[in-house]
Tab-separated table of C-alpha atoms in Angstrom:
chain	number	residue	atom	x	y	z
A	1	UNK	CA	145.604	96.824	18.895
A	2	UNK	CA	148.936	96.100	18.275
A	3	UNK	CA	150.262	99.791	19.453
A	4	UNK	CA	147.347	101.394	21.003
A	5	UNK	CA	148.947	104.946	22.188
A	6	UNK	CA	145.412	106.881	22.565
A	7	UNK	CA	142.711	104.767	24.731
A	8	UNK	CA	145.190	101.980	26.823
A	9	UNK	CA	148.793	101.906	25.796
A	10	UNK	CA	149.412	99.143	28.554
A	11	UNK	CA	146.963	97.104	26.250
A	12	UNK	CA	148.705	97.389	23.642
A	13	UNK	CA	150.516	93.525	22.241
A	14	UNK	CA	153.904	95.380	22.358
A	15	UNK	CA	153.426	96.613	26.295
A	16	UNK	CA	151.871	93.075	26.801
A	17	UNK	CA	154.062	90.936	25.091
A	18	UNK	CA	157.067	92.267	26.753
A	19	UNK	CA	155.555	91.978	30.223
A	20	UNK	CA	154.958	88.221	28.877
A	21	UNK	CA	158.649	87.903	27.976
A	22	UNK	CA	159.850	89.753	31.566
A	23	UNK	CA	157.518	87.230	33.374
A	24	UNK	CA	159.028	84.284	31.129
A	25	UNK	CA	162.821	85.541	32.026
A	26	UNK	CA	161.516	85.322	36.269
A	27	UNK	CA	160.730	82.172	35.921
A	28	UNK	CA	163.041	79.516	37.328
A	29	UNK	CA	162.187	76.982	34.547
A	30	UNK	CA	161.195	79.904	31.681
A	31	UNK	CA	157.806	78.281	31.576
A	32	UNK	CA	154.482	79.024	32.644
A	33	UNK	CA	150.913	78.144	32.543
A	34	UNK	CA	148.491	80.638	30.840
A	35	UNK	CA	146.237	81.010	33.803
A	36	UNK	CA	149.104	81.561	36.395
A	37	UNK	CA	150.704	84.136	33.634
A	38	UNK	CA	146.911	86.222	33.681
A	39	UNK	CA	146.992	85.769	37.290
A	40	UNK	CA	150.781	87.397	37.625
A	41	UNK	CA	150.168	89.827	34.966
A	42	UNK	CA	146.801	91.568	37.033
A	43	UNK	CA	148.351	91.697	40.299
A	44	UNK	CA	151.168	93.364	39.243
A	45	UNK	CA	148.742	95.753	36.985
A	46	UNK	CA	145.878	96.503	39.515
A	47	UNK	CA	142.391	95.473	39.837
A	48	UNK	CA	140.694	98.869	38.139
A	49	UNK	CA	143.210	98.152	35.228
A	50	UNK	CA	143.135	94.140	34.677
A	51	UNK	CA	144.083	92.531	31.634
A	52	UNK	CA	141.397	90.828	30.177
A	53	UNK	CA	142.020	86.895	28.834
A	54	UNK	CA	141.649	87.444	25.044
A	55	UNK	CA	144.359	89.823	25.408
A	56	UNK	CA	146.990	87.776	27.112
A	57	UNK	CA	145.926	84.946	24.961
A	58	UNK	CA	146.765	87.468	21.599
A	59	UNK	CA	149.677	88.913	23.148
A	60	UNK	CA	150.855	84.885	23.769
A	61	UNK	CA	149.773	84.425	20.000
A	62	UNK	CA	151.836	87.251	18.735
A	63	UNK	CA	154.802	85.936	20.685
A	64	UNK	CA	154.589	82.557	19.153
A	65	UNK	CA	154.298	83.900	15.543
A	66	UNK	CA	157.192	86.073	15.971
A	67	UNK	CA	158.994	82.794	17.146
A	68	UNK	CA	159.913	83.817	20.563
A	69	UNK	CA	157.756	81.552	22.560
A	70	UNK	CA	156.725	78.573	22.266
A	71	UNK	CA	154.046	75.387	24.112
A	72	UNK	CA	155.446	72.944	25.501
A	73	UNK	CA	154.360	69.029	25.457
A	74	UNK	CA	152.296	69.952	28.555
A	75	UNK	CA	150.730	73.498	27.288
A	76	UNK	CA	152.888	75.559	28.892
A	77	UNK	CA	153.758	78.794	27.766
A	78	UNK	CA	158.090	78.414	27.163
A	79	UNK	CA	160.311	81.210	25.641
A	80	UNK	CA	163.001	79.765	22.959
A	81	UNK	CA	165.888	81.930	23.647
C-alpha cells in the first residue's frame, strides 16, 4: 500500500501523498477541504482511473503523521511548511 509498484503505482501513499502536497502548494491559501481535494485529484487522474475516498483519506493520514499537514480549526486539510 504504501509503494505499490506491481498492480497501481499511482495508488500508491507516496504517488498520492505528493499529488496531495502539489495540490496543497496551488492553493492560494495552502488549504483545502477533503471533498474538493478528491474532487481535484480525479479530474486530473481520469474517470477509468479514480481515486477512491479511503485512499485520499490514508494518503491525508500519512501526511499528518509524518507532520507535513495538518487540520485546521475548520477541518481543512493545511500543509505546515
Amino acid at each position: 500500500m504504501i509503494v505499490d509498484f506491481e498492480s497501481s503505482p499511482e495508488r500508491s501513499l507516496y504517488y498520492l501523498g505528493a499529488r496531495i502536497m502539489r495540490e496543497l502548494q496551488e492553493a492560494p491559501t495552502g488549504r483545502v477541504e477533503l471533498s474538493w481535494l478528491l474532487t481535484r485529484l480525479n479530474s486530473k487522474h481520469g474517470s477509468e482511473n479514480s481515486i477512491p475516498l479511503e485512499y485520499c483519506i490514508l494518503a491525508a493520514d500519512w501526511l499528518f503523521l509524518l507532520g507535513v499537514v495538518s487540520v485546521s480549526p475548520e477541518g481543512d486539510i493545511e500543509k505546515c511548511f
